CSV table of C-alpha atoms and ligand atoms in Angstrom, one decimal:
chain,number,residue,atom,x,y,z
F,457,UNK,CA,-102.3,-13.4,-40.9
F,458,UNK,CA,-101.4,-11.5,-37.6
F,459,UNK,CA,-104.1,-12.4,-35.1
F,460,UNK,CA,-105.7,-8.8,-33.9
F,461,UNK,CA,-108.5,-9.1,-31.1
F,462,UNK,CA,-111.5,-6.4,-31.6
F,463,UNK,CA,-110.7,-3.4,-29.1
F,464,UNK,CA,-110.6,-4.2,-25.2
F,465,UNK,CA,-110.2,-1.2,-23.0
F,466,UNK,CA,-112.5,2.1,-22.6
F,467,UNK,CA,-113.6,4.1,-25.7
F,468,UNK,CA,-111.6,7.0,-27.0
F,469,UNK,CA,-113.5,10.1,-25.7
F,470,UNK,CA,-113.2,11.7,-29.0
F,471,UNK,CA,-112.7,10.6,-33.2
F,472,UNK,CA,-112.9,11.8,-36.9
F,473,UNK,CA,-115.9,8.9,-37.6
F,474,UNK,CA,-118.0,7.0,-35.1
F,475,UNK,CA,-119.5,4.1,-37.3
F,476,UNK,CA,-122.7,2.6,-35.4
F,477,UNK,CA,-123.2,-1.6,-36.2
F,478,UNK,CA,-120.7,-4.3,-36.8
F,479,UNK,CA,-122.3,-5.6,-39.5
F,480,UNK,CA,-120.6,-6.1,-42.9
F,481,UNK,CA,-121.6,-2.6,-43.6
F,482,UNK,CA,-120.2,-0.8,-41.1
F,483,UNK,CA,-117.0,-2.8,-40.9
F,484,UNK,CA,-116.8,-2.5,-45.1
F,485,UNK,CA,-116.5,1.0,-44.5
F,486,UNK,CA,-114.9,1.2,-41.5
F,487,UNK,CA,-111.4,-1.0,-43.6
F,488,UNK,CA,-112.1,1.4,-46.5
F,489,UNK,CA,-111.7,4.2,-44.7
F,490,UNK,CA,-108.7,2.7,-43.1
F,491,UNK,CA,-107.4,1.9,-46.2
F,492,UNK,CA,-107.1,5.6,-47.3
F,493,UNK,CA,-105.6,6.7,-44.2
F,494,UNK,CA,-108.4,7.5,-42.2
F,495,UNK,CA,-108.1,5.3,-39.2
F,496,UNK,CA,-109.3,7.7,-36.3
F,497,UNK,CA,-112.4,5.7,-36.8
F,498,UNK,CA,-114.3,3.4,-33.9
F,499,UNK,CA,-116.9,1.0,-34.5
F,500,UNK,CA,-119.4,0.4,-32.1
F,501,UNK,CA,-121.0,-2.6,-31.9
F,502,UNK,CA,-123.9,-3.7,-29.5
F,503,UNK,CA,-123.6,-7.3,-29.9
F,504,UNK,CA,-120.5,-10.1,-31.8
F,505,UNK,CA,-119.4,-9.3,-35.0
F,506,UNK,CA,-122.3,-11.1,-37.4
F,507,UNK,CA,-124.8,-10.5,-34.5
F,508,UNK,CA,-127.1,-9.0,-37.0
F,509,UNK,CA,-128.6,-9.9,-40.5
F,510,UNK,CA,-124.3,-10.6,-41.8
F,511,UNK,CA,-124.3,-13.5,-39.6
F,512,UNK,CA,-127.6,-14.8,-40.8
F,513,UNK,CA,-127.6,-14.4,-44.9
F,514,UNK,CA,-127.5,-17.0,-47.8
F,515,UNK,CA,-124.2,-15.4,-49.3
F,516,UNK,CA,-125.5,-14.8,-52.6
F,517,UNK,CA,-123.8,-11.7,-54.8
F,518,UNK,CA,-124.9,-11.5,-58.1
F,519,UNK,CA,-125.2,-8.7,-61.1
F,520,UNK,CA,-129.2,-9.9,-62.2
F,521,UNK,CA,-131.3,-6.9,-61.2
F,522,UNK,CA,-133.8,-4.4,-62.7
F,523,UNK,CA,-132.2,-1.1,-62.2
F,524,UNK,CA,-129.1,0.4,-64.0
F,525,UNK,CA,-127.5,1.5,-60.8
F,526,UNK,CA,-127.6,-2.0,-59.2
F,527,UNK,CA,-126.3,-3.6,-62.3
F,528,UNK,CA,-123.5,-1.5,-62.4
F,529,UNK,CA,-122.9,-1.2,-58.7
F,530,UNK,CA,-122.8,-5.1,-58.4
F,531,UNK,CA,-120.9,-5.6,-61.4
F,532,UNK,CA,-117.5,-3.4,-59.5
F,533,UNK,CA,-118.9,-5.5,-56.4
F,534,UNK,CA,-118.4,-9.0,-57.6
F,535,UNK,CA,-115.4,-7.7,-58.8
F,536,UNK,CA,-114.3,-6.8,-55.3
F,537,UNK,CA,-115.1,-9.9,-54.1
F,538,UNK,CA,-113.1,-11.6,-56.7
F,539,UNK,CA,-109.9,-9.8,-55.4
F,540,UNK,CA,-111.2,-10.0,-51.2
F,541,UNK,CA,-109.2,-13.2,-50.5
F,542,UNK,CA,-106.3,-11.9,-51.7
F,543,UNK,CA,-106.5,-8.4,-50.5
F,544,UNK,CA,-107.8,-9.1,-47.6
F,545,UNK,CA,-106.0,-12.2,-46.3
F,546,UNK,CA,-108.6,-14.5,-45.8
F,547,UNK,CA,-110.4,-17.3,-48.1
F,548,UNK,CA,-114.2,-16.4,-48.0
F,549,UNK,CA,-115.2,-19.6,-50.4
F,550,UNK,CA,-116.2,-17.5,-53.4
F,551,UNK,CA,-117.8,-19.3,-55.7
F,552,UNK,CA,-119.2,-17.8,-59.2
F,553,UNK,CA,-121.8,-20.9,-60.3
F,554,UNK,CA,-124.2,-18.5,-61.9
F,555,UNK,CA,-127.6,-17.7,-60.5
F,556,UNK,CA,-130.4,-19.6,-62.5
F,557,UNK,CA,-133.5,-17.6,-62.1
F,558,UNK,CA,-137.1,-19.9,-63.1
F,559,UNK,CA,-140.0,-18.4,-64.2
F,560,UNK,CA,-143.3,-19.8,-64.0
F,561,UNK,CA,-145.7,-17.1,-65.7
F,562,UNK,CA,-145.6,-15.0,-68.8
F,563,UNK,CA,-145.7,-11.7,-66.9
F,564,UNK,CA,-142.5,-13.1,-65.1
F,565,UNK,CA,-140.7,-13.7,-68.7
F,566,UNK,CA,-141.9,-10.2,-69.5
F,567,UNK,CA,-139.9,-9.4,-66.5
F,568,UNK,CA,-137.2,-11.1,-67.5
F,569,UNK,CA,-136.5,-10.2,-70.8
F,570,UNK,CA,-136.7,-6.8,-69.7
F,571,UNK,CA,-134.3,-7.2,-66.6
F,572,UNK,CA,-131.3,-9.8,-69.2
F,573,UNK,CA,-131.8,-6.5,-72.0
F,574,UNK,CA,-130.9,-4.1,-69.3
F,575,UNK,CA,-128.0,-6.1,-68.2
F,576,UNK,CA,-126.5,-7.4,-71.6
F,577,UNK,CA,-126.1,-3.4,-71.9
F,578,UNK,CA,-123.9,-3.1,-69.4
F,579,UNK,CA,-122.1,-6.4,-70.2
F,580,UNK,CA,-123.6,-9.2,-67.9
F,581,UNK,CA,-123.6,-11.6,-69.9
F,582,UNK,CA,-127.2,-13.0,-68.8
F,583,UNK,CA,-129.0,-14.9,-70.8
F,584,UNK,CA,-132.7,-16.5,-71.6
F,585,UNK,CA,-133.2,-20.5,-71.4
F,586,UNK,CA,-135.7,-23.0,-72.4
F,587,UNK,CA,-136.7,-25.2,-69.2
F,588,UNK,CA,-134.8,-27.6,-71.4
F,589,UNK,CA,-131.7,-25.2,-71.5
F,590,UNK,CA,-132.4,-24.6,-67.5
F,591,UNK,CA,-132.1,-28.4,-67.0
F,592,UNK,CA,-128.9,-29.1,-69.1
F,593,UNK,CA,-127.3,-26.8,-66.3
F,594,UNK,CA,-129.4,-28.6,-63.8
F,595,UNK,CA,-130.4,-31.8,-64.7
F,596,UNK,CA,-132.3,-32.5,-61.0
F,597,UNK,CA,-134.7,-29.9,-62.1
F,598,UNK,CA,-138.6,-30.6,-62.3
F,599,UNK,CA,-139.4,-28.3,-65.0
F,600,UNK,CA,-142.8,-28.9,-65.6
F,601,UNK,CA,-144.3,-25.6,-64.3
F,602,UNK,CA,-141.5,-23.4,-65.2
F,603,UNK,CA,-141.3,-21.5,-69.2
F,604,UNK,CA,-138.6,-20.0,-69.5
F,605,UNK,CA,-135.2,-19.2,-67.0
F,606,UNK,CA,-132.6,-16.9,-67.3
F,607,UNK,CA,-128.9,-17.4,-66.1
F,608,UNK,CA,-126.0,-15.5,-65.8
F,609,UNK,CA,-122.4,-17.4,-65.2
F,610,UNK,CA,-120.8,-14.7,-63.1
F,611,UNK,CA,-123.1,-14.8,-59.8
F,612,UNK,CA,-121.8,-17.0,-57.4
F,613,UNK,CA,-121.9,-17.3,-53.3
F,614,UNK,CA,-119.2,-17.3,-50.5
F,615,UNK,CA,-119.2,-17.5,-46.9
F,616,UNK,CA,-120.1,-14.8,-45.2
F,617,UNK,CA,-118.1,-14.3,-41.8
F,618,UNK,CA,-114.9,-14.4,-43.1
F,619,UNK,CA,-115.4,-11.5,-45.1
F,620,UNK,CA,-116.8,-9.7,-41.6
F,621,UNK,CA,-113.7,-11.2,-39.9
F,622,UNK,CA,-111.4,-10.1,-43.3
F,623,UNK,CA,-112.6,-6.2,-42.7
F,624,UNK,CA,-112.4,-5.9,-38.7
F,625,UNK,CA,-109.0,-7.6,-39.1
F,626,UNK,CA,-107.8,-4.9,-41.9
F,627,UNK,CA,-109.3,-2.2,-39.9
F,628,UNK,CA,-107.9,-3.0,-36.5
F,629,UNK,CA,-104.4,-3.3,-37.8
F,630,UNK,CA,-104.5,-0.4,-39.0
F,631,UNK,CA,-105.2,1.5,-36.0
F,632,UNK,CA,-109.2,1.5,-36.2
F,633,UNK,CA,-110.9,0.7,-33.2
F,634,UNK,CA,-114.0,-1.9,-33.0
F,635,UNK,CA,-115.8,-2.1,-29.7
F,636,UNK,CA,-118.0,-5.0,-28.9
F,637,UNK,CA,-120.8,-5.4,-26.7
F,638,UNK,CA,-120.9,-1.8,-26.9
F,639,UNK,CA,-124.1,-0.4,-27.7
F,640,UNK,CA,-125.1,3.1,-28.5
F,641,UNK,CA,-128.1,4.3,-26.2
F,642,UNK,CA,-128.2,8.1,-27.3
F,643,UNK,CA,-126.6,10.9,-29.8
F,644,UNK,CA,-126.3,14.7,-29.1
F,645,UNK,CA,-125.6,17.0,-31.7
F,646,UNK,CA,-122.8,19.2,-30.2
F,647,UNK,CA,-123.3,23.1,-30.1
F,648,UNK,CA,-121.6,25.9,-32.1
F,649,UNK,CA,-120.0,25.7,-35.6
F,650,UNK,CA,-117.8,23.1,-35.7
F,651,UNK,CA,-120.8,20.7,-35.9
F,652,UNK,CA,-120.2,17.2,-34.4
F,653,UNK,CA,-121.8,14.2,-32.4
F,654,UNK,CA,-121.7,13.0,-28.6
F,655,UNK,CA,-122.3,9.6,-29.4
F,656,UNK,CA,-123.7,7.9,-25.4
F,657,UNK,CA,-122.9,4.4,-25.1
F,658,UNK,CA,-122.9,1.6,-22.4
F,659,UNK,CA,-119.3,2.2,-22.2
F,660,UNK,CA,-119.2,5.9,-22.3
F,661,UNK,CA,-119.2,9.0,-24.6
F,662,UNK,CA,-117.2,9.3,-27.8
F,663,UNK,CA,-117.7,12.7,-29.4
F,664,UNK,CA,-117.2,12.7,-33.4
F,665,UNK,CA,-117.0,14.3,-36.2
F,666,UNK,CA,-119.2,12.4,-38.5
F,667,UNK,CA,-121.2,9.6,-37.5
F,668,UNK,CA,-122.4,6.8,-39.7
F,669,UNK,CA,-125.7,4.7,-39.3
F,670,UNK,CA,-124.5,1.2,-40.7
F,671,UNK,CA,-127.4,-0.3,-37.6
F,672,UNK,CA,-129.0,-2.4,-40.5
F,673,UNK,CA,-132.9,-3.5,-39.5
F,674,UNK,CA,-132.2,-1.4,-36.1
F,675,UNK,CA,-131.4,2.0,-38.3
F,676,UNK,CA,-134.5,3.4,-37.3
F,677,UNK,CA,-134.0,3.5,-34.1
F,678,UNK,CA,-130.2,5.1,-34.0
F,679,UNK,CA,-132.0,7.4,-36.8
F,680,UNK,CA,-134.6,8.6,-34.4
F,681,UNK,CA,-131.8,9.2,-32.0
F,682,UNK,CA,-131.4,12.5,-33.6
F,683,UNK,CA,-134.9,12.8,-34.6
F,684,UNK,CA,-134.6,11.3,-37.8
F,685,UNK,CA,-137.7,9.3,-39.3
F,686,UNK,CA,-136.9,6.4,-41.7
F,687,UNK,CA,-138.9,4.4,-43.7
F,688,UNK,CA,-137.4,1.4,-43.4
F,689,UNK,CA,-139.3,-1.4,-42.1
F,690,UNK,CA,-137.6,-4.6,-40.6
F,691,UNK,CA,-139.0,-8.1,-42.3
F,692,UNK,CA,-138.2,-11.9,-40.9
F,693,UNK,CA,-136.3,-13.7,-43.4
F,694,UNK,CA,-135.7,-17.4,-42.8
F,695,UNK,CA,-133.5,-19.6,-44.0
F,696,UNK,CA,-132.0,-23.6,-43.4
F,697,UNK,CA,-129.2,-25.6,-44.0
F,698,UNK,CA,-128.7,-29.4,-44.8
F,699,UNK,CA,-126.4,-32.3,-44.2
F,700,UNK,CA,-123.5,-31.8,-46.6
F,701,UNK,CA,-123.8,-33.5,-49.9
F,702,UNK,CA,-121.8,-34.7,-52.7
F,703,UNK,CA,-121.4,-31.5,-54.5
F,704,UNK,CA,-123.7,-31.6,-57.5
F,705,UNK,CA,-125.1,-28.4,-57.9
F,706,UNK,CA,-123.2,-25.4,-60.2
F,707,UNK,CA,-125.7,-22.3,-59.5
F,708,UNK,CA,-127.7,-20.8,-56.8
F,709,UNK,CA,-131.5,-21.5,-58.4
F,710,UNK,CA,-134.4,-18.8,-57.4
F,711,UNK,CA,-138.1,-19.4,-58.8
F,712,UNK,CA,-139.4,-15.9,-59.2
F,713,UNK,CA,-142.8,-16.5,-58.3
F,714,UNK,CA,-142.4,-18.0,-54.7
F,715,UNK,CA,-139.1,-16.6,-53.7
F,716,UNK,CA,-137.6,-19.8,-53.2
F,717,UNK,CA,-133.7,-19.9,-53.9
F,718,UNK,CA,-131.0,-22.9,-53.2
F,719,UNK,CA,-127.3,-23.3,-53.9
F,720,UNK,CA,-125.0,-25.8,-52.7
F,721,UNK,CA,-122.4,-24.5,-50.5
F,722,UNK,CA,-118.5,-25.5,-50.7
F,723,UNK,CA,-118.9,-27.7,-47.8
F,724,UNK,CA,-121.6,-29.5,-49.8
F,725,UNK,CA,-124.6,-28.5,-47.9
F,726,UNK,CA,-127.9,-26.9,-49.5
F,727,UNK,CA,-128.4,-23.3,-48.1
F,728,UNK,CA,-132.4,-22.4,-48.8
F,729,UNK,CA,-134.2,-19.9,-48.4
F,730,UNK,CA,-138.4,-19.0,-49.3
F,731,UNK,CA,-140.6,-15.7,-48.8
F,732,UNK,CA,-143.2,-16.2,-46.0
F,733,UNK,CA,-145.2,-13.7,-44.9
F,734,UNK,CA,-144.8,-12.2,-41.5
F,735,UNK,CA,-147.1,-9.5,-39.3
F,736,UNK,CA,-145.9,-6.2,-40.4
F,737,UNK,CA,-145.4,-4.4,-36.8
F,738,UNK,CA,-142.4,-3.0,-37.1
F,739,UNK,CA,-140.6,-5.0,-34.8
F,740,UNK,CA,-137.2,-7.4,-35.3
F,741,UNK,CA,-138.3,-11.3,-34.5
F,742,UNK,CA,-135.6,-13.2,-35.0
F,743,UNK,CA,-137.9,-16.6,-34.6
F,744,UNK,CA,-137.8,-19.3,-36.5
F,745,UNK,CA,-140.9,-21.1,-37.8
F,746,UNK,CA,-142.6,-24.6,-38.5
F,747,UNK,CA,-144.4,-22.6,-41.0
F,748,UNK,CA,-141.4,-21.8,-42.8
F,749,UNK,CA,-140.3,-25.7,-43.0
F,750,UNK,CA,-143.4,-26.5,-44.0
F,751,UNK,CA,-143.3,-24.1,-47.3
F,752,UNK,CA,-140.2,-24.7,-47.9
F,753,UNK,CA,-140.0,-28.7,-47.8
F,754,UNK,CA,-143.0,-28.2,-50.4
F,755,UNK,CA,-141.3,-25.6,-52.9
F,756,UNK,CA,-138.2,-27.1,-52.9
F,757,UNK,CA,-138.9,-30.5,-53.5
F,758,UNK,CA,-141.6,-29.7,-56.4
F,759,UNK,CA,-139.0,-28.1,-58.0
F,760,UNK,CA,-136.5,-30.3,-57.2
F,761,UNK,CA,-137.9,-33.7,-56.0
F,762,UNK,CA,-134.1,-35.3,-55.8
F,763,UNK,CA,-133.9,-33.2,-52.2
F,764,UNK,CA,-137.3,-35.2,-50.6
F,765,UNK,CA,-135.1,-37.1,-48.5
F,766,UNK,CA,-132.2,-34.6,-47.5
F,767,UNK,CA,-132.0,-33.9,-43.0
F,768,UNK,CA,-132.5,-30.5,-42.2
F,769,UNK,CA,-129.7,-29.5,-40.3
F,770,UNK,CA,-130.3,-26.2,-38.9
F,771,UNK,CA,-132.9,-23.1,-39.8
F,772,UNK,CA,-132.5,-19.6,-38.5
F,773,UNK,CA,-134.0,-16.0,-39.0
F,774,UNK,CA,-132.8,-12.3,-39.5
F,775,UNK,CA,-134.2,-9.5,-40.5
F,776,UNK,CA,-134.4,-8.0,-44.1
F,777,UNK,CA,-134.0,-4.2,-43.9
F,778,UNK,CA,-136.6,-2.9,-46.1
F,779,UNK,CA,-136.8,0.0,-47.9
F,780,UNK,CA,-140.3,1.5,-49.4
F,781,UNK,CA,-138.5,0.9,-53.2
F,782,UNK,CA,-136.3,-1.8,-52.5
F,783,UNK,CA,-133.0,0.6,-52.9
F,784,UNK,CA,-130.6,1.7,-49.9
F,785,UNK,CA,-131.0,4.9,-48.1
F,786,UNK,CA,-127.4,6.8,-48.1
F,787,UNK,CA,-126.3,10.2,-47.5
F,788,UNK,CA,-127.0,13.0,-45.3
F,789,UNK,CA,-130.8,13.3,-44.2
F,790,UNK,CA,-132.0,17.3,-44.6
F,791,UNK,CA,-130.6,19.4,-41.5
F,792,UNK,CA,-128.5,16.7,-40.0
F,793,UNK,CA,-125.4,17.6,-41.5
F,794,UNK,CA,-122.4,15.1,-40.6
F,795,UNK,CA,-124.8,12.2,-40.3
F,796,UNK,CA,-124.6,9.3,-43.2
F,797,UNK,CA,-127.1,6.9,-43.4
F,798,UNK,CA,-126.0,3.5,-44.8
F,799,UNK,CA,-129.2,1.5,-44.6
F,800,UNK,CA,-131.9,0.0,-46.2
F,801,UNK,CA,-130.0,-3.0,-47.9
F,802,UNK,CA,-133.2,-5.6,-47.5
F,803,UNK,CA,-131.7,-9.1,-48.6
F,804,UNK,CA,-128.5,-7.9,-50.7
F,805,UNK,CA,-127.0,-5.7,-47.8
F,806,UNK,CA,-124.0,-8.2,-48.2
F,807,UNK,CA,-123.5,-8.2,-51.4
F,808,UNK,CA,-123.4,-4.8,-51.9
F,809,UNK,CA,-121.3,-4.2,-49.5
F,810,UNK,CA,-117.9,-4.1,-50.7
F,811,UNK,CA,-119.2,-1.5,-53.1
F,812,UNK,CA,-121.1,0.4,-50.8
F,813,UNK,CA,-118.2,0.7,-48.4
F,814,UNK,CA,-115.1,1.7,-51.1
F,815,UNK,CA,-117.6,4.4,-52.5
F,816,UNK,CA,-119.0,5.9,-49.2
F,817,UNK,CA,-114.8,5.9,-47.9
F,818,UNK,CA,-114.2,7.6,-51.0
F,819,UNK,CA,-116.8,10.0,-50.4
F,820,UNK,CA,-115.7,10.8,-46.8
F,821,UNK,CA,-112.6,10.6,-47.1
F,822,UNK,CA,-112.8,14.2,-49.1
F,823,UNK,CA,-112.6,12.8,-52.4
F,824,UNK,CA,-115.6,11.8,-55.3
F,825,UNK,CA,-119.0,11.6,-54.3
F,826,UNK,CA,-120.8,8.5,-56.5
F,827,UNK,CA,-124.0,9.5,-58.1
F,828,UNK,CA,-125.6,6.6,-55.9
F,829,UNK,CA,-125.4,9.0,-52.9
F,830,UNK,CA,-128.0,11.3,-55.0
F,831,UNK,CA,-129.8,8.1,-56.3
F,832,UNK,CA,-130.2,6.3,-53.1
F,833,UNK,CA,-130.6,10.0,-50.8
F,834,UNK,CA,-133.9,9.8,-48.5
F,835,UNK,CA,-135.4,12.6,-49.8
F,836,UNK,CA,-136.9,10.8,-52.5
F,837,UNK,CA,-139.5,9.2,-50.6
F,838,UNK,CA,-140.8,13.0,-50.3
F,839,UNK,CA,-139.8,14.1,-53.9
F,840,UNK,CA,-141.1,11.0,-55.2
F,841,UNK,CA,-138.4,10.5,-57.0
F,842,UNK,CA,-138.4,6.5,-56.5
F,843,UNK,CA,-137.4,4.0,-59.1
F,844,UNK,CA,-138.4,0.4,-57.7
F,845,UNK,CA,-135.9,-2.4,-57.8
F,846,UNK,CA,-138.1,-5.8,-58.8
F,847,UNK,CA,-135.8,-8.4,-58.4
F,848,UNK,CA,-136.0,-8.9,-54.9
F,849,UNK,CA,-136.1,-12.6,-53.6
F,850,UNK,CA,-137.2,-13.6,-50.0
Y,954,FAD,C1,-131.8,-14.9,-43.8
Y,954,FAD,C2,-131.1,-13.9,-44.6
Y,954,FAD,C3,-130.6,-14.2,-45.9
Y,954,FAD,C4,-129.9,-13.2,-46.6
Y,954,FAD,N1,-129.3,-13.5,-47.8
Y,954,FAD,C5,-128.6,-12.6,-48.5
Y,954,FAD,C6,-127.8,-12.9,-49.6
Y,954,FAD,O1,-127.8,-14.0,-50.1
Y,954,FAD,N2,-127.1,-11.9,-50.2
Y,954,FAD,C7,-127.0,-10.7,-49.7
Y,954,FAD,O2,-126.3,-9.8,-50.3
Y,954,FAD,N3,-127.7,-10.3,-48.6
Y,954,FAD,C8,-128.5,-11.2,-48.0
Y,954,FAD,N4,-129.2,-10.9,-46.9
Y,954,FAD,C9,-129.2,-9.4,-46.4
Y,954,FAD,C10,-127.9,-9.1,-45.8
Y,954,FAD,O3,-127.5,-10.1,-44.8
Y,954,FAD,C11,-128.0,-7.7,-45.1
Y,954,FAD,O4,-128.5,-6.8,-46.1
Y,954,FAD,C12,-126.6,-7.2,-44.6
Y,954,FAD,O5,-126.0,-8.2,-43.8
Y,954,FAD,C13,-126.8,-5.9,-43.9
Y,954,FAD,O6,-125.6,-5.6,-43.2
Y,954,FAD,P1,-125.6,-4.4,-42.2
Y,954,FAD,O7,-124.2,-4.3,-41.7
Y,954,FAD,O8,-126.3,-3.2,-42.8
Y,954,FAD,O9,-126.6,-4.9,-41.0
Y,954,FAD,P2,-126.4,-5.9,-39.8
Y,954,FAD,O10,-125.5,-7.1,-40.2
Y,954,FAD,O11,-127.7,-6.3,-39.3
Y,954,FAD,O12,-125.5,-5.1,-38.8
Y,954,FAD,C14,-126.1,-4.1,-38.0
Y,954,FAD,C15,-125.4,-4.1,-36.7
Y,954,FAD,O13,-125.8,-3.0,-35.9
Y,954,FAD,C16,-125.8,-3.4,-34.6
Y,954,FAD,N5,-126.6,-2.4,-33.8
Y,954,FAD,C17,-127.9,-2.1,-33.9
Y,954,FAD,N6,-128.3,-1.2,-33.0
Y,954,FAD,C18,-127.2,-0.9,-32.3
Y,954,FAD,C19,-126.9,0.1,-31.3
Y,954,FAD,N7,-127.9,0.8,-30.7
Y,954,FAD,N8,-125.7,0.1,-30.8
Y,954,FAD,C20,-124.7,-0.6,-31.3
Y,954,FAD,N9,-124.9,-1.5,-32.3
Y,954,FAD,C21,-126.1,-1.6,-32.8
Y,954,FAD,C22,-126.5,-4.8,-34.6
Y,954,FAD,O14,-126.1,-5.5,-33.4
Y,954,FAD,C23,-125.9,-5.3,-35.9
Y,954,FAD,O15,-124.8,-6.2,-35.6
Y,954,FAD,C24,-129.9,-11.8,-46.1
Y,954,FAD,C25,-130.5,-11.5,-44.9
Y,954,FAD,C26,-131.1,-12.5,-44.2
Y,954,FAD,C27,-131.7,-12.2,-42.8
């Protein structure tokens, strides 16, 4: 692969689509766009590429949720992925082990059995275990407290920079400009008919066209930019990584009832992850916690005692984007016309958004709009027209 620096140099004064965040959202849809010819595009990023919540995530992708739309939408993604390293030009480690959900209550198998129905519908081949089943795909597992599982072969995890680093490659080459350390401190709507943005940044002005809000936990605050409110609310998520092992573990493992999940990555080490709470106060702490060790070293080894002596190599934090349903926010918001919100991802931003990105470049790019755009619109907060997504983990 050619090696292509991110843009040096000023910022054009003027482009078709100003995308605000270097995430893997922004940068999805940024090569997308790209892709179909569109490549009056610039990027503007206030920080590195992976600054944000991409650089900090578990890189789990899997088709095991509760609503239709997600099923389906992460069925094509997976499928993306699948094809990345060869599209793309760069090896992101995918793996498809299967995620091994455990459930520990009868209201969670309820759950379950609802959520594997839903999906065998549309395919995933999901299906429910005995613990005893569970542990002849795990045999480390401690599965006195758990009564059922469920497992579907076709989940998996990679490594998630390289797939940032695959789309800003793609997208610079083809003419697409990403600016780093670059960060947006104000938007104007321009004047008269034509419609269009003054986008003010610590490097200058770009006006656009169409501007896209891909700012992740920080949405809210570009959003607001233009007067915008959005409920999103930003939540720690922490996470840690171990010494590399001897590669013994096939799936990434989640027990519904804490939020605790694991998976061996391809290097060997165990990347784990548990839900603690946090003060709701609306700000981004990025902090990480003894509490979170503590929880952690607890959950896991009940539920998988072999990892009581493993050496905790490094933990981190980033911030969950959360939505009031658990679903993205996408679309134009009423009366701001030009302005596409692609937010409210909480902890499956990144897997979604290889999806997210080829349907939204589709979409601008003058061509079909996906019924997700109406789904996922923020009007339906106000409408009430909110279907919650329950398998959320973390
Ligand atoms: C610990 C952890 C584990 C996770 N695990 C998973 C997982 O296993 N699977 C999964 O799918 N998802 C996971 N997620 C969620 C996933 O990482 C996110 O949903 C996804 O990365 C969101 O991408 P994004 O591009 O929308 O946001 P981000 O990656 O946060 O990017 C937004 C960017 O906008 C930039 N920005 C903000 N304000 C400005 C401004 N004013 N000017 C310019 N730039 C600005 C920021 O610097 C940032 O780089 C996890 C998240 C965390 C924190």
């Amino acid at each position: 692969m050619k090696d292509v620096q991110p843009t040096t140099g000023p910022l054009r004064s003027k482009c078709e689509i100003a995308i605000i965040g270097g995430g893997v959202m922004g940068l999805s849809i940024a090569y997308q766009l790209a892709k179909r010819g569109i490549t009056d595009v610039v990027v503007i990023e206030r920080g590195y590429l992976a600054q944000g919540a991409s650089g900090r995530n578990g890189g789990g992708v899997r088709m095991q949720w509760s609503t239709e739309l997600n099923v389906r939408l992460m069925q094509e993604s997976i499928d993306l992925c699948k094809h990345f390293a060869q599209e793309i030009g760069v090896n992101v480690w995918f793996r498809q082990g299967g995620y091994l959900f455990l459930a520990r209550t009868d209201a969670e198998r309820a759950k379950m059995e609802r959520n594997v129905a839903l999906q065998n519908r549309f395919g995933v081949p999901t299906r429910m275990l005995s613990p005893e089943e569970a542990r002849a795909i795990v045999p480390e597992l401690d599965v006195r407290s758990i009564v059922c599982a469920c497992y579907n072969p076709r989940d998996g995890v990679l490594f998630p920079w390289p797939f940032l680093w695959g789309y800003a490659h793609q997208a610079l080459s083809r003419g697409v400009e990403v600016h780093l350390y670059t960060e947006v401190t104000g938007i104007e709507r321009q004047k008269g008919n034509a419609g269009g943005f003054t986008v003010h940044t610590s490097k200058g002005n770009v006006q656009c066209k169409r501007l896209v809000n891909a700012a992740g936990a920080w949405s809210p605050e570009v959003a607001r930019m233009l007067g915008v409110e959005l409920p999103n609310r930003p939540h720690r998520h922490e996470i840690l990584s171990t010494e590399p092992l001897k590669p013994f573990l096939g799936p990434m493992v989640s027990v519904l009832q804490s939020g605790l999940y694991f998976s061996q990555s391809m290097r060997g080490e165990i990347v784990t992850g548990v839900t603690v709470e946090d003060a709701d106060d609306g700000r981004i702490k990025m902090g990480s916690r003894l509490k979170f060790l503590t929880t952690i070293a607890r959950e896991l080894v009940a539920i998988m005692p072999r990892l009581a002596d493993v050496k905790i190599l490094r933990q981190w934090a980033g911030p969950y984007d959360v939505s009031p349903d658990g679903r993205p926010i996408l679309g134009e918001p009423p009366g701001v016309p030009g302005f596409f919100l692609a937010c409210g991802f909480v902890g499956h931003g990144f897997m979604m958004a290889p999806v997210i990105g080829k349907l939204y470049a589709e979409w601008l790019a003058g061509g079909v709009r996906h019924e997700v755009f109406e789904h996922c619109r923020l009007q339906r907060f106000d409408e009430g027209k909110i279907e919650r997504e329950d398998m959320i983990i973390g």
